[in-house]
mmCIF file of C-alpha atoms in Angstrom:
data_model
loop_
_atom_site.group_PDB
_atom_site.id
_atom_site.type_symbol
_atom_site.label_atom_id
_atom_site.label_comp_id
_atom_site.label_asym_id
_atom_site.label_seq_id
_atom_site.Cartn_x
_atom_site.Cartn_y
_atom_site.Cartn_z
ATOM 1 C CA MET A 1 10.670 1.584 -23.012
ATOM 2 C CA LYS A 2 7.290 0.785 -21.432
ATOM 3 C CA SER A 3 6.690 0.502 -17.702
ATOM 4 C CA ALA A 4 3.827 -0.601 -15.730
ATOM 5 C CA VAL A 5 2.766 0.541 -12.293
ATOM 6 C CA GLN A 6 0.248 -1.494 -10.351
ATOM 7 C CA ALA A 7 -1.952 0.659 -8.195
ATOM 8 C CA PRO A 8 -2.682 -0.648 -4.665
ATOM 9 C CA ALA A 9 -6.080 -2.216 -4.151
ATOM 10 C CA SER A 10 -8.940 0.008 -3.179
ATOM 11 C CA LYS A 11 -9.857 -0.252 0.532
ATOM 12 C CA SER A 12 -13.334 1.075 -0.130
ATOM 13 C CA LEU A 13 -13.977 -1.367 -2.981
ATOM 14 C CA SER A 14 -12.506 -4.158 -0.924
ATOM 15 C CA HIS A 15 -15.197 -3.732 1.690
ATOM 16 C CA ARG A 16 -17.894 -3.752 -0.855
ATOM 17 C CA VAL A 17 -16.785 -6.927 -2.827
ATOM 18 C CA LEU A 18 -16.073 -8.720 0.480
ATOM 19 C CA ILE A 19 -19.678 -7.970 1.485
ATOM 20 C CA ALA A 20 -21.179 -8.826 -1.936
ATOM 21 C CA ALA A 21 -19.352 -12.132 -2.064
ATOM 22 C CA ALA A 22 -20.410 -13.055 1.461
ATOM 23 C CA LEU A 23 -24.185 -12.438 0.669
ATOM 24 C CA ALA A 24 -23.939 -14.312 -2.614
ATOM 25 C CA ASN A 25 -24.650 -18.095 -3.040
ATOM 26 C CA GLY A 26 -21.725 -20.225 -3.735
ATOM 27 C CA LEU A 27 -17.957 -19.765 -3.896
ATOM 28 C CA SER A 28 -16.403 -16.480 -5.097
ATOM 29 C CA ARG A 29 -12.786 -15.813 -5.931
ATOM 30 C CA LEU A 30 -11.700 -12.175 -5.231
ATOM 31 C CA HIS A 31 -8.533 -10.590 -6.504
ATOM 32 C CA ARG A 32 -6.665 -7.578 -5.419
ATOM 33 C CA VAL A 33 -8.417 -7.349 -2.163
ATOM 34 C CA SER A 34 -6.663 -4.756 0.177
ATOM 35 C CA ASP A 35 -4.863 -6.329 3.045
ATOM 36 C CA CYS A 36 -5.335 -3.276 5.284
ATOM 37 C CA GLU A 37 -6.585 -3.447 8.880
ATOM 38 C CA ASP A 38 -9.988 -1.984 7.948
ATOM 39 C CA ALA A 39 -10.647 -4.907 5.372
ATOM 40 C CA GLN A 40 -9.579 -7.402 7.923
ATOM 41 C CA ARG A 41 -12.190 -5.958 10.326
ATOM 42 C CA THR A 42 -14.778 -6.431 7.729
ATOM 43 C CA ILE A 43 -13.689 -9.979 7.087
ATOM 44 C CA GLY A 44 -13.889 -10.651 10.977
ATOM 45 C CA VAL A 45 -17.460 -9.467 11.051
ATOM 46 C CA LEU A 46 -18.556 -11.489 8.031
ATOM 47 C CA GLN A 47 -16.924 -14.622 9.371
ATOM 48 C CA ALA A 48 -18.711 -14.069 12.652
ATOM 49 C CA ALA A 49 -21.975 -13.757 10.636
ATOM 50 C CA GLY A 50 -21.357 -17.081 8.882
ATOM 51 C CA ALA A 51 -19.317 -16.399 5.832
ATOM 52 C CA ASP A 52 -16.239 -18.639 5.111
ATOM 53 C CA ILE A 53 -13.474 -16.456 4.023
ATOM 54 C CA GLN A 54 -10.047 -17.731 3.258
ATOM 55 C CA ASN A 55 -7.274 -15.174 2.691
ATOM 56 C CA LYS A 56 -4.856 -16.799 0.156
ATOM 57 C CA GLY A 57 -2.427 -14.063 0.206
ATOM 58 C CA GLN A 58 -1.360 -11.677 -2.519
ATOM 59 C CA GLY A 59 -4.689 -9.979 -2.527
ATOM 60 C CA GLU A 60 -6.763 -13.071 -3.141
ATOM 61 C CA CYS A 61 -9.668 -14.325 -1.121
ATOM 62 C CA LEU A 62 -12.078 -17.276 -1.451
ATOM 63 C CA VAL A 63 -15.451 -16.495 -0.107
ATOM 64 C CA GLN A 64 -18.207 -19.056 0.467
ATOM 65 C CA GLY A 65 -21.394 -16.975 0.685
ATOM 66 C CA MET A 66 -24.001 -17.163 3.496
ATOM 67 C CA ALA A 67 -26.744 -19.120 1.755
ATOM 68 C CA ALA A 68 -29.417 -18.146 4.390
ATOM 69 C CA GLY A 69 -28.056 -14.679 4.925
ATOM 70 C CA PRO A 70 -26.088 -13.307 7.920
ATOM 71 C CA ALA A 71 -26.670 -15.242 11.267
ATOM 72 C CA GLY A 72 -27.817 -12.956 13.927
ATOM 73 C CA ALA A 73 -29.819 -12.413 17.156
ATOM 74 C CA LEU A 74 -33.179 -12.988 15.393
ATOM 75 C CA ASP A 75 -32.318 -16.705 14.271
ATOM 76 C CA ALA A 76 -33.636 -19.085 16.756
ATOM 77 C CA GLY A 77 -30.869 -20.006 19.245
ATOM 78 C CA ALA A 78 -28.287 -17.624 17.745
ATOM 79 C CA ALA A 79 -26.227 -15.509 19.940
ATOM 80 C CA PRO A 80 -26.237 -11.738 19.447
ATOM 81 C CA LEU A 81 -23.418 -10.772 16.900
ATOM 82 C CA SER A 82 -20.883 -8.481 18.624
ATOM 83 C CA CYS A 83 -17.677 -7.764 16.609
ATOM 84 C CA TYR A 84 -15.016 -5.121 17.080
ATOM 85 C CA VAL A 85 -14.518 -2.943 13.886
ATOM 86 C CA GLY A 86 -11.703 -0.838 15.240
ATOM 87 C CA GLU A 87 -11.442 2.515 13.685
ATOM 88 C CA SER A 88 -12.993 1.396 10.305
ATOM 89 C CA GLY A 89 -15.817 3.745 9.581
ATOM 90 C CA THR A 90 -16.712 1.985 6.358
ATOM 91 C CA SER A 91 -16.903 -1.385 8.104
ATOM 92 C CA CYS A 92 -19.228 0.102 10.664
ATOM 93 C CA ARG A 93 -21.523 1.861 8.283
ATOM 94 C CA LEU A 94 -21.877 -0.873 5.681
ATOM 95 C CA LEU A 95 -22.030 -3.814 8.030
ATOM 96 C CA THR A 96 -24.620 -2.213 10.317
ATOM 97 C CA ALA A 97 -27.023 -2.067 7.496
ATOM 98 C CA VAL A 98 -26.139 -5.520 6.084
ATOM 99 C CA LEU A 99 -26.585 -7.193 9.437
ATOM 100 C CA ALA A 100 -29.761 -5.405 10.335
ATOM 101 C CA ALA A 101 -31.289 -6.517 7.062
#
């Protein structure tokens, strides 16, 4: 008898694929994205920066990338980007660099 065990989605990889999809041109379909609070914080920041992210449930997300890059305070007329990342150290570390670039 064979049995299969599905490992839970990786929180660390979820942050990275969400960021990569948000920075890519076009629409990305992501599978097995972690639904943890930390990943939700990353999604919130990316949405505030201009990405369109739809959580379809069951670990699937559709991400429309930010064609011109993240919106931020250096763009003419844009408000400074201020988001709450909670206790997500990975969100803070990765998104600080992405948004500063």
